[in-house]
Amino acid sequence: MTNVNELLKEKLTAENYDRLMAVDNTRIHEFVADAIELTGPETVFVCTDSEEDVKRVRKMAVESGEERPLETPGHTYHFDGPSDQGRDRQATKYLVPETETLSKALNQMERKEGLAEVRGLLKDSMKGRAMILRFLSLGPAGSVFSVPCVQATDSWYVAHNEDLLYRTAYEQFCKIEKDKNVFCFLHSAGELSEDMISVDVKNKRIYMDYTRDTVYSVNTQYGGNTMGLKKLALRLTIRQADAEGWLAEHMFISGVYGPGGRKTYLAGAFPSACGKTSTAMLPGETILGDDIAYFRKINGEFRAVNAEAGIFGIIQNVKEKDDPMIWDILHNPGEVIFGNILVKDKKPYWLGMGEETPDDGVNFSGQWHKGKKDANEKEIPLAHKNARYTVTLTALANCDPELENPVGVPLSGVMYGGRDPKASVPVQQAFDWAHGIVSYGASLETETTFAIIGEEGVMEINLMSIQDFLAIPLARYIRNNIDFVQGIDRPPLVFGVNYFLRDKEGKFTNDVPDKHVWVKWMELRIHGDVGAITCPTGQIPRYEDLVPLFKEVFDKEYTKEDYVKQFTIRVPENLAKIERVEKYHRENVPGSPQEVYDTLEATQKRLNEAREKYGDYISPFDLAE
Ligand code: SPV
Ligand code: MN
C-alpha cells in the first residue's frame, strides 16, 4: 500500500481527514486506507456522534433509495433481495491460516485463498459511491466491557441500522491509544438494481479474517450478514473473551420482578426464532438486551451487559394483544426501520399480525399479489417470515435503567431453550452450574428455523445456541463456560426451557404466553421461595407453585391435566436425545470436557432407574411423592 497518511490526505476532504486524524490509532488509519484503496469510493464520510451527522445518515438512507418512508413519521422500510433474507451459513466462512485448524463443524477456508477471493469481489465495489465510516462501541462506551469497532460501508441503510442498534463512540475513539486493537468491518452491497437491491447474490461472501480482527462482507444487504457489530463481531468477540477470561454469549438479559418489587436479572440463549426476544420483552418486566450479552467477573460477582443498544427483532406474529409494547412503537411516530414486510399505501403489514392484510402491495419479491409464485412454483407469502424491525431499546417504556451501567447488572439466572417437540419439559432447573451448562446448553437440540437460509424443521445440535458464531474450538468454549463461575460466591442458577413441546397429536402442550410463568418460577427459585421436584433430568416445578403463578400472571386456572401433559418425563425420548448428543460430541467436539460425558451418563442412569420404577412416561405427581 502507498503511504497511509498520504493516501488518506488525498482521498478525504480536509474536514473528514481532520475527523479521522483525531482518532489517533495506527490500526484504524491502516484499515481505512486499505479499504479506500481496495473499494475506490468517490467520497468518504467520517461520521461523528453529532446529531447533524446522525441525521445525515438517516436522510441519505432515504435519498439513496435504500429505505423509503412510510406514513408514520420516522418510519421507513427496506428490502433485501429474495435470496438474501437471512444469515447465510454457506457464504459465511472463517479464514484459517495454513498453520491452524478450527473445529470441522465450522465453515472455513484457507486464509490467503479466501482473502484473495473476497478482496477480489470488493475491488472497486464503491466506485461512484460514498464510503461511510462509523465509530461504535459494543457494550457501554468507555467501560471495562467496551469493544471498539469501526465500520466501513457503502450502505446508508447499514449505517442507519447500526445507529439504532449500537452506541456511537466517536468521542471515545478520539481518546484511543495509538496501538490499541479494534475490530474492523468492511462491507459493500456490491452491484445494485434500480430498486437498490444487491444483484450479485451468488457472489455473496462474509469472510472472517480473525487473525486481523477484520471481517469482509460483500454482495449482501441482510442485517445479520452486513452489520459488522451484530454476528460478525460476535465471532471475533468470542475469541477475545476466550483470550481475556470473560464470556460473549448469544443471550437476552431482562429484569424480572418478584414479591415486594424485587428485581432479578436473568439471561437466556435461544437459537434464532425460538422465543428469545419475546422472553426478553415480557410485559411488566424490564428488557436490558435481546441478542448479545457479555459476562465478566467483577469483585466476585457475575456481571452482565448488553453488547447492543437496540433490537433487530422478528416481526412475524407481533400482535397488539401479545406484544403491546412493541406494537405501540410500530404504530406511533419515532424511528423504526422495517425490513422485508409488505407495504401498501405507505402502511406496513406482516405475517401473523392479527389484523386483516391486503391482497397486493410491494414486498421483497417486488410487486406482490396473493397467489404470486416464485421461480420454483412456490407461493410467495405476503412478507418474509424473517421480516424484521429495528428500534432503539430506549424507545421501549420498559427499557431497563441499567442499560448504560459501565459495570453491568448482577446476573442470577441463565436459561437455555430450543425447539424440541419431543423430549424436554417446558422448564427445569439444573442441579448445579456445570450440570446446567452440559445438560441444557451443550445438549441444546433444536429444529432449524427460517432465520437461517436453508431447510426448516430439521433437528440439529446447536451448542448454547451460539454454534454458528464459535471461532474457537467447541470444546474450549464449553470448558470456558463450565470454569467461568470459579471464584463467584453465588453463581447464577441454570434453567432449561422448551416452549415447543408437542403432544401425541402434534399439538403444542403450551400457550405462547406461558413462558412468563416459567420465568416467574425461576425468579422464585433463585430466592429460595418455592420448592421443586427432583426428576432424572433436573428439578421441575411443583403443581401447587404454578397454580398461583398462572392466577397472578394471567388470572387463569391451571389444571392438573395441563401440568401432567407438560411435565411428564418422557424417558424414551430423553434417552434417545442423550444418545444423539453424545454421538455429536464424540464426532464433532474433539476434546469435549469429561464433565459432558459424565453428566450425560449420570442422566442416562437416572432415567433408566426411573423407568424401572415408574415406566416410560412418568407423571410429575409420581415423582413428587
Ligand atoms: C439471529 O438470527 O440470531 C439474529 C438476527 O439475531 S441476525 O443474526 O442479525 O440475522
Ligand atoms: Mn441472534
XYZ file of C-alpha atoms and ligand atoms in Angstrom:
636
model
C 0.000 0.000 0.000
C 1.145 3.547 -0.666
C 1.860 5.698 2.340
C -1.204 5.566 4.576
C -1.219 9.186 5.546
C -0.679 10.442 2.023
C -3.482 8.314 0.699
C -5.911 9.476 3.377
C -4.979 13.106 2.784
C -5.529 12.727 -0.928
C -8.856 10.869 -0.763
C -10.590 12.644 2.116
C -11.814 16.237 2.223
C -9.985 18.398 4.761
C -12.870 18.152 7.210
C -13.149 14.378 7.017
C -9.371 13.992 7.150
C -9.225 16.031 10.363
C -12.012 13.946 11.848
C -10.177 10.735 11.057
C -6.848 12.067 12.315
C -8.494 12.999 15.624
C -8.750 9.228 16.087
C -5.050 8.670 16.570
C -4.787 4.917 16.052
C -2.461 3.221 13.599
C -4.626 0.165 13.019
C -7.663 2.274 12.123
C -5.734 4.503 9.745
C -4.281 1.452 8.013
C -7.667 -0.259 7.767
C -9.351 2.830 6.291
C -6.549 3.499 3.812
C -6.629 -0.129 2.667
C -10.439 -0.110 2.397
C -10.339 3.054 0.274
C -7.590 1.741 -1.962
C -9.454 -1.543 -2.436
C -13.020 -0.344 -2.974
C -12.347 3.053 -4.624
C -15.208 5.178 -3.196
C -15.893 8.593 -4.676
C -16.188 10.218 -1.255
C -15.599 9.227 2.365
C -17.870 10.405 5.160
C -16.362 10.175 8.631
C -19.445 10.071 10.829
C -19.076 11.516 14.334
C -21.577 11.294 17.194
C -23.058 14.720 16.378
C -26.784 14.963 15.825
C -26.111 16.544 12.474
C -24.063 13.555 11.276
C -26.544 11.033 12.537
C -29.347 12.960 10.824
C -27.361 12.887 7.606
C -27.141 9.085 7.743
C -30.893 8.870 8.255
C -31.569 11.305 5.413
C -29.186 9.627 2.994
C -30.686 6.195 3.705
C -33.888 7.558 2.172
C -32.294 9.752 -0.511
C -30.225 6.832 -1.770
C -33.408 4.776 -2.132
C -32.222 2.029 0.241
C -35.035 2.985 2.596
C -38.408 4.520 1.819
C -40.649 6.491 4.125
C -43.890 5.071 5.478
C -46.916 7.064 6.507
C -45.973 7.302 10.208
C -43.299 9.964 10.810
C -39.842 8.426 11.411
C -40.801 5.041 9.962
C -39.026 3.672 6.888
C -38.759 0.307 5.176
C -36.021 -1.534 3.354
C -35.982 -4.682 1.211
C -33.283 -7.294 0.842
C -33.310 -9.464 -2.274
C -35.251 -12.762 -2.427
C -32.071 -14.825 -1.816
C -30.808 -12.518 0.904
C -33.433 -12.898 3.614
C -31.396 -14.361 6.458
C -27.961 -15.246 7.692
C -26.234 -17.370 5.111
C -24.186 -20.216 6.563
C -22.845 -21.329 3.192
C -21.457 -17.906 2.324
C -20.013 -17.266 5.803
C -16.514 -18.589 6.389
C -13.624 -18.323 8.780
C -10.325 -17.652 7.051
C -7.888 -20.059 8.653
C -4.101 -19.738 8.233
C -2.370 -22.881 6.926
C -0.780 -23.473 10.320
C -4.064 -23.586 12.253
C -7.172 -25.758 12.405
C -10.700 -24.959 13.543
C -13.434 -27.410 14.548
C -14.759 -29.163 11.482
C -18.304 -28.129 12.435
C -17.307 -24.600 11.340
C -17.432 -23.420 7.745
C -13.918 -22.372 6.796
C -11.297 -21.979 4.100
C -7.606 -21.276 3.755
C -6.939 -17.662 4.699
C -4.874 -16.458 1.756
C -7.201 -18.021 -0.761
C -10.259 -16.566 0.982
C -8.719 -13.123 1.246
C -7.900 -13.124 -2.456
C -11.439 -14.175 -3.284
C -13.311 -11.702 -1.108
C -10.949 -8.821 -1.791
C -11.338 -9.582 -5.488
C -15.106 -9.203 -5.121
C -14.685 -5.961 -3.167
C -12.291 -4.440 -5.724
C -13.718 -1.102 -6.912
C -17.096 -2.024 -5.405
C -17.630 1.526 -4.108
C -16.858 3.316 -7.397
C -19.100 6.375 -7.639
C -20.417 5.863 -4.099
C -19.755 7.222 -0.631
C -17.938 5.186 1.975
C -19.431 5.787 5.404
C -17.143 5.328 8.385
C -18.721 4.745 11.749
C -17.066 4.548 15.164
C -19.153 2.439 17.510
C -18.902 0.548 20.776
C -20.117 -2.876 21.752
C -21.059 -2.745 25.413
C -21.446 0.604 27.212
C -18.909 3.067 25.764
C -15.869 3.786 27.927
C -16.384 0.790 30.255
C -14.414 -2.356 31.063
C -16.883 -4.177 28.812
C -16.491 -1.943 25.726
C -15.245 -3.387 22.479
C -14.421 -0.597 19.985
C -15.487 -1.228 16.393
C -15.033 0.582 13.096
C -17.498 0.017 10.286
C -16.797 0.979 6.686
C -19.790 0.500 4.397
C -21.288 1.878 1.201
C -24.802 1.273 2.514
C -26.580 4.148 4.254
C -29.122 1.552 5.396
C -26.438 -0.467 7.198
C -25.052 2.725 8.773
C -28.559 3.760 9.838
C -29.444 0.332 11.214
C -26.242 0.369 13.284
C -27.114 3.778 14.572
C -30.261 2.404 16.187
C -28.610 -0.795 17.373
C -25.268 0.361 18.803
C -23.646 3.066 20.864
C -21.957 5.776 18.854
C -18.437 6.176 20.212
C -16.511 8.686 18.091
C -15.803 10.670 21.272
C -14.218 7.599 22.899
C -12.239 6.849 19.761
C -10.731 10.339 19.963
C -9.134 9.194 23.240
C -7.979 5.782 21.992
C -4.368 4.628 22.405
C -2.313 4.625 19.253
C -1.651 0.875 19.263
C -4.986 -0.353 20.644
C -6.547 -3.185 18.649
C -10.039 -2.612 17.300
C -12.470 -4.724 15.275
C -12.778 -3.576 11.672
C -15.654 -4.326 9.289
C -15.685 -3.655 5.587
C -18.988 -4.040 3.757
C -20.161 -3.316 0.248
C -23.632 -4.104 -1.049
C -21.954 -4.683 -4.435
C -23.780 -4.086 -7.683
C -27.297 -2.758 -7.074
C -30.525 -2.973 -9.070
C -32.677 0.060 -9.806
C -34.553 -0.768 -6.609
C -31.284 -0.656 -4.681
C -31.099 -4.420 -4.114
C -27.787 -6.357 -4.235
C -27.913 -8.262 -7.513
C -24.816 -10.447 -7.418
C -26.056 -12.646 -4.564
C -24.394 -15.752 -5.930
C -21.172 -13.947 -5.052
C -22.337 -13.109 -1.543
C -19.417 -13.590 0.845
C -18.960 -12.980 4.559
C -15.362 -13.846 5.397
C -13.829 -13.551 8.814
C -10.128 -12.814 8.957
C -9.920 -13.433 12.690
C -6.118 -13.205 12.665
C -6.547 -9.485 11.916
C -9.925 -8.933 13.639
C -11.292 -7.862 10.267
C -14.474 -9.034 8.562
C -15.312 -8.590 4.884
C -18.889 -8.731 3.635
C -19.967 -8.215 0.031
C -22.958 -8.611 -2.323
C -25.449 -8.818 0.544
C -27.652 -6.398 2.494
C -29.437 -8.538 5.110
C -28.584 -7.124 8.547
C -27.130 -10.317 10.010
C -24.665 -10.530 7.098
C -23.750 -6.864 6.856
C -23.834 -5.059 10.193
C -20.347 -5.643 11.497
C -21.354 -5.217 15.098
C -24.010 -7.942 15.060
C -22.999 -11.518 14.379
C -19.733 -10.676 12.597
C -18.340 -9.019 15.717
C -19.737 -11.761 17.951
C -17.425 -14.238 16.230
C -14.407 -12.045 16.928
C -15.553 -11.166 20.437
C -15.764 -14.827 21.408
C -12.077 -15.135 20.570
C -11.198 -12.023 22.533
C -13.286 -13.172 25.500
C -11.534 -16.547 25.388
C -8.129 -14.872 25.464
C -9.095 -12.493 28.277
C -11.172 -14.779 30.502
C -14.721 -13.470 30.038
C -17.745 -14.692 28.057
C -19.586 -13.360 24.997
C -22.983 -15.044 24.611
C -25.968 -15.192 22.222
C -28.327 -14.170 25.034
C -31.007 -11.728 26.059
C -30.948 -10.084 29.500
C -34.009 -8.960 31.390
C -35.060 -7.798 34.831
C -37.821 -9.942 36.327
C -39.896 -8.708 39.255
C -40.541 -10.881 42.288
C -42.513 -10.411 45.521
C -42.198 -6.987 47.143
C -40.982 -5.412 43.900
C -37.520 -7.009 43.990
C -35.842 -7.251 40.602
C -33.776 -10.240 39.491
C -31.699 -10.300 36.316
C -31.891 -13.342 34.048
C -30.232 -14.093 30.721
C -31.123 -16.668 28.121
C -29.794 -18.303 24.982
C -32.134 -19.497 22.240
C -31.410 -20.244 18.594
C -32.821 -17.648 16.194
C -36.623 -17.563 16.129
C -37.096 -19.764 19.219
C -38.513 -17.208 21.651
C -35.523 -15.156 22.769
C -36.862 -11.678 22.028
C -40.338 -12.483 23.319
C -38.865 -13.768 26.598
C -36.805 -10.595 26.844
C -39.929 -8.464 26.366
C -42.376 -9.977 28.818
C -44.980 -7.395 29.780
C -44.364 -5.901 33.203
C -40.701 -6.926 33.323
C -37.732 -4.898 32.032
C -35.601 -5.525 28.977
C -31.867 -4.901 29.017
C -31.000 -6.734 25.817
C -32.408 -9.237 23.355
C -29.496 -10.790 21.456
C -25.900 -10.489 22.675
C -24.615 -10.413 26.266
C -21.143 -10.082 27.750
C -20.335 -11.598 31.144
C -17.447 -10.629 33.388
C -16.449 -11.441 36.931
C -16.219 -8.194 38.875
C -15.393 -8.317 42.601
C -16.568 -11.907 42.885
C -19.864 -11.113 41.169
C -21.249 -12.399 37.893
C -21.970 -9.178 35.947
C -23.646 -8.771 32.567
C -24.086 -6.081 29.919
C -25.900 -5.905 26.624
C -23.401 -5.633 23.770
C -26.075 -3.778 21.822
C -28.422 -0.869 22.471
C -31.305 -1.699 20.145
C -33.429 -4.522 18.773
C -33.320 -6.111 15.313
C -36.380 -8.193 16.017
C -38.524 -10.674 14.124
C -41.822 -9.004 13.298
C -43.774 -12.144 12.375
C -46.521 -12.771 14.952
C -46.093 -9.392 16.656
C -49.709 -8.759 17.678
C -51.381 -5.981 19.588
C -52.696 -8.421 22.188
C -49.478 -10.387 22.857
C -46.862 -7.665 22.341
C -48.486 -4.367 23.342
C -45.227 -2.504 23.904
C -43.585 -3.264 20.611
C -46.922 -2.891 18.841
C -47.135 0.666 20.159
C -43.698 1.552 18.883
C -44.522 0.077 15.477
C -47.641 2.240 15.271
C -46.516 5.591 16.633
C -44.127 8.309 15.404
C -40.485 7.557 16.201
C -37.534 5.972 14.491
C -38.278 2.476 13.147
C -36.805 0.629 10.175
C -38.993 -2.177 8.843
C -37.273 -4.865 6.765
C -38.910 -7.235 4.283
C -42.520 -6.541 5.241
C -45.412 -5.871 2.830
C -46.165 -2.237 2.014
C -49.450 -0.906 0.692
C -50.431 2.774 0.702
C -47.350 3.534 2.800
C -48.503 1.169 5.580
C -46.536 -1.908 6.767
C -48.017 -5.425 7.059
C -46.544 -8.693 8.231
C -47.388 -12.347 8.804
C -49.365 -13.129 11.930
C -50.097 -9.505 12.818
C -53.611 -10.453 13.878
C -55.237 -7.949 11.509
C -56.588 -8.067 8.017
C -53.844 -7.752 5.404
C -54.152 -6.549 1.793
C -54.132 -8.896 -1.209
C -51.454 -6.914 -3.013
C -48.650 -4.458 -2.389
C -44.875 -4.382 -2.593
C -42.646 -6.866 -0.785
C -39.189 -8.456 -1.096
C -40.297 -10.081 -4.358
C -41.281 -6.720 -5.923
C -44.914 -6.055 -6.871
C -46.812 -8.749 -4.982
C -50.324 -10.143 -5.180
C -51.927 -13.013 -3.302
C -51.058 -16.292 -5.045
C -47.871 -14.954 -6.664
C -45.390 -17.809 -7.197
C -41.589 -17.851 -7.211
C -39.404 -19.497 -9.872
C -39.961 -22.899 -8.182
C -43.748 -22.520 -8.306
C -43.832 -21.935 -4.567
C -46.330 -19.401 -3.328
C -44.673 -16.220 -2.045
C -46.049 -15.117 1.343
C -47.105 -11.517 1.812
C -43.981 -10.835 3.864
C -40.917 -12.900 4.636
C -41.082 -14.933 7.846
C -37.756 -13.383 8.838
C -39.028 -9.825 8.261
C -37.650 -7.545 10.965
C -37.920 -4.209 12.691
C -35.103 -2.111 14.109
C -35.667 0.158 17.110
C -33.545 1.548 19.924
C -34.068 -0.054 23.318
C -34.663 3.321 24.923
C -37.793 3.693 22.781
C -39.350 0.953 24.915
C -41.192 2.075 28.005
C -39.798 -0.922 29.915
C -36.155 -0.492 28.876
C -34.047 -1.363 31.932
C -32.482 1.749 33.534
C -29.129 -0.049 33.907
C -28.549 -0.325 30.144
C -25.557 2.016 30.250
C -24.193 0.957 33.646
C -20.441 0.546 32.971
C -20.217 -2.452 35.322
C -23.444 -4.056 34.115
C -26.005 -5.825 36.275
C -25.613 -8.784 38.653
C -26.915 -11.915 36.957
C -28.834 -14.522 38.984
C -30.120 -16.939 36.349
C -29.304 -18.270 32.920
C -31.651 -20.258 30.682
C -31.168 -22.309 27.542
C -34.002 -23.162 25.186
C -34.568 -24.616 21.749
C -37.354 -26.036 19.602
C -37.686 -29.532 20.990
C -41.033 -31.087 20.057
C -40.430 -34.408 21.835
C -38.191 -34.628 24.869
C -37.611 -31.692 27.243
C -40.142 -30.411 29.748
C -41.163 -26.721 29.449
C -38.958 -25.640 32.355
C -36.463 -27.301 34.669
C -33.605 -26.267 36.896
C -30.148 -27.794 36.779
C -28.664 -29.444 39.855
C -25.730 -27.030 39.634
C -23.919 -24.744 37.172
C -21.904 -27.438 35.378
C -24.906 -29.759 35.169
C -26.891 -26.974 33.504
C -24.143 -25.966 31.081
C -23.856 -29.572 29.931
C -27.477 -30.749 30.063
C -29.247 -27.668 28.725
C -26.512 -25.661 26.976
C -24.099 -28.145 25.407
C -27.043 -30.532 24.753
C -29.243 -27.961 23.044
C -31.048 -29.714 20.218
C -33.412 -27.708 18.065
C -35.425 -27.614 14.861
C -33.933 -25.264 12.259
C -35.942 -22.097 11.521
C -36.465 -19.508 8.777
C -33.886 -17.122 10.306
C -31.163 -19.037 8.501
C -31.290 -19.730 4.785
C -31.925 -23.481 4.272
C -34.423 -26.174 5.151
C -36.736 -25.537 8.098
C -37.697 -28.063 10.750
C -34.570 -30.244 10.656
C -33.300 -31.327 14.102
C -29.754 -30.208 14.810
C -27.486 -29.701 17.792
C -26.738 -26.029 18.342
C -24.384 -25.754 21.329
C -25.619 -22.999 23.643
C -27.377 -21.635 20.512
C -24.098 -19.977 19.650
C -22.505 -22.631 17.477
C -22.719 -20.605 14.263
C -20.548 -17.951 15.867
C -17.888 -20.050 17.586
C -14.468 -19.266 16.227
C -12.639 -21.187 18.917
C -12.654 -24.958 19.417
C -16.116 -26.005 20.613
C -14.634 -27.992 23.489
C -12.739 -24.958 24.679
C -15.876 -22.841 24.624
C -17.737 -25.391 26.786
C -14.782 -25.581 29.165
C -14.682 -21.759 29.468
C -18.351 -21.781 30.401
C -18.011 -24.541 32.976
C -14.997 -22.864 34.573
C -16.270 -19.295 34.438
C -18.017 -19.414 37.815
C -14.861 -20.335 39.724
C -14.404 -17.665 42.375
C -18.013 -16.490 42.184
C -19.824 -16.658 45.505
C -23.293 -17.310 44.133
C -23.243 -18.475 40.521
C -26.474 -17.951 38.583
C -28.903 -20.869 38.624
C -29.195 -22.601 35.259
C -32.536 -23.488 33.678
C -33.566 -25.440 30.604
C -36.713 -24.290 28.802
C -38.664 -25.587 25.848
C -41.606 -23.594 24.502
C -42.214 -26.067 21.701
C -43.098 -29.388 23.344
C -45.868 -31.185 21.446
C -48.358 -33.871 22.459
C -49.035 -37.155 20.627
C -51.352 -35.381 18.181
C -48.622 -32.878 17.365
C -50.299 -30.015 19.230
C -48.176 -27.687 21.377
C -48.610 -28.528 25.055
C -48.354 -24.853 25.983
C -49.816 -21.495 25.020
C -47.337 -18.902 23.781
C -47.567 -16.604 26.843
C -46.914 -19.472 29.345
C -43.199 -18.644 29.260
C -43.978 -15.758 31.581
C -44.953 -18.182 34.331
C -41.776 -20.224 33.838
C -39.689 -17.079 34.199
C -41.572 -16.022 37.348
C -40.977 -19.515 38.745
C -37.238 -19.174 38.076
C -37.244 -15.856 39.921
C -38.803 -17.545 42.965
C -36.345 -20.460 42.794
C -33.410 -18.053 42.732
C -34.562 -16.617 46.046
C -35.468 -19.991 47.542
C -39.159 -19.073 47.760
C -40.529 -22.291 46.260
C -39.532 -25.951 46.299
C -39.073 -28.243 43.307
C -39.415 -31.892 42.329
C -36.237 -33.755 41.598
C -36.523 -35.728 38.393
C -33.895 -37.520 36.267
C -33.200 -34.533 34.008
C -33.352 -31.733 36.593
C -35.708 -30.092 39.065
C -39.207 -29.293 37.876
C -41.915 -27.045 39.343
C -44.462 -28.378 41.826
C -48.075 -28.103 40.709
C -49.036 -26.114 43.798
C -46.428 -23.438 42.995
C -47.582 -22.998 39.409
C -51.274 -22.599 40.254
C -50.851 -19.213 41.990
C -48.419 -18.050 39.301
C -50.891 -18.776 36.484
C -53.506 -16.975 38.546
C -51.264 -13.971 39.213
C -49.848 -13.586 35.697
C -52.877 -14.480 33.551
C -55.743 -14.798 36.018
C -56.057 -18.328 34.684
C -56.925 -21.644 36.340
C -54.049 -24.035 35.759
C -55.339 -27.582 35.537
C -53.719 -30.799 36.723
C -54.249 -32.204 33.215
C -52.163 -29.423 31.666
C -49.477 -29.861 34.295
C -49.237 -33.611 33.715
C -49.180 -33.200 29.944
C -46.387 -30.638 30.154
C -44.239 -32.106 32.909
C -44.466 -35.842 32.306
C -40.919 -37.153 31.983
C -40.676 -38.840 28.601
C -37.979 -41.430 29.264
C -37.506 -42.946 25.767
C -37.366 -39.521 24.106
C -34.850 -38.222 26.651
C -32.669 -41.328 26.335
C -32.708 -41.016 22.542
C -31.767 -37.362 22.786
C -28.845 -38.138 25.084
C -27.600 -40.700 22.590
C -27.679 -38.121 19.776
C -25.968 -35.509 21.927
C -23.238 -37.910 22.970
C -22.639 -39.020 19.402
C -22.478 -35.406 18.327
C -19.821 -34.601 20.912
C -17.762 -37.690 20.064
C -17.842 -36.841 16.356
C -17.752 -33.052 16.304
C -16.322 -31.798 19.572
C -12.847 -33.273 19.890
C -11.689 -32.975 23.480
C -15.170 -32.207 24.783
C -14.836 -31.896 28.574
C -15.116 -35.123 30.555
C -17.922 -33.443 32.517
C -20.034 -33.623 29.355
C -19.771 -37.419 29.086
C -20.045 -37.966 32.845
C -23.127 -35.783 33.123
C -24.858 -37.410 30.166
C -24.091 -40.851 31.568
C -25.395 -39.956 35.015
C -28.645 -38.655 33.496
C -28.959 -41.819 31.427
C -28.585 -43.864 34.576
C -31.199 -41.846 36.451
C -33.595 -42.158 33.515
C -33.133 -45.926 33.365
C -33.639 -46.322 37.106
C -36.776 -44.208 36.994
C -38.069 -46.247 34.063
C -37.665 -49.476 36.086
C -39.735 -47.998 38.846
C -42.383 -45.950 37.021
C -42.372 -46.900 33.340
C -41.661 -44.961 30.140
C -43.803 -41.917 30.874
C -43.564 -40.630 34.411
C -46.177 -38.301 35.834
C -44.644 -35.486 37.900
C -47.078 -36.430 40.668
C -45.370 -39.832 40.959
C -42.011 -38.148 41.468
C -43.408 -35.625 43.930
C -44.344 -38.341 46.379
C -30.357 -14.065 14.730
O -30.701 -14.598 13.660
O -29.902 -14.707 15.677
C -30.497 -12.626 14.886
C -30.667 -11.809 13.702
O -30.393 -12.130 15.967
S -29.239 -11.790 12.768
O -28.183 -12.512 13.429
O -28.870 -10.394 12.583
O -29.567 -12.393 11.495
Mn -29.465 -13.582 17.356
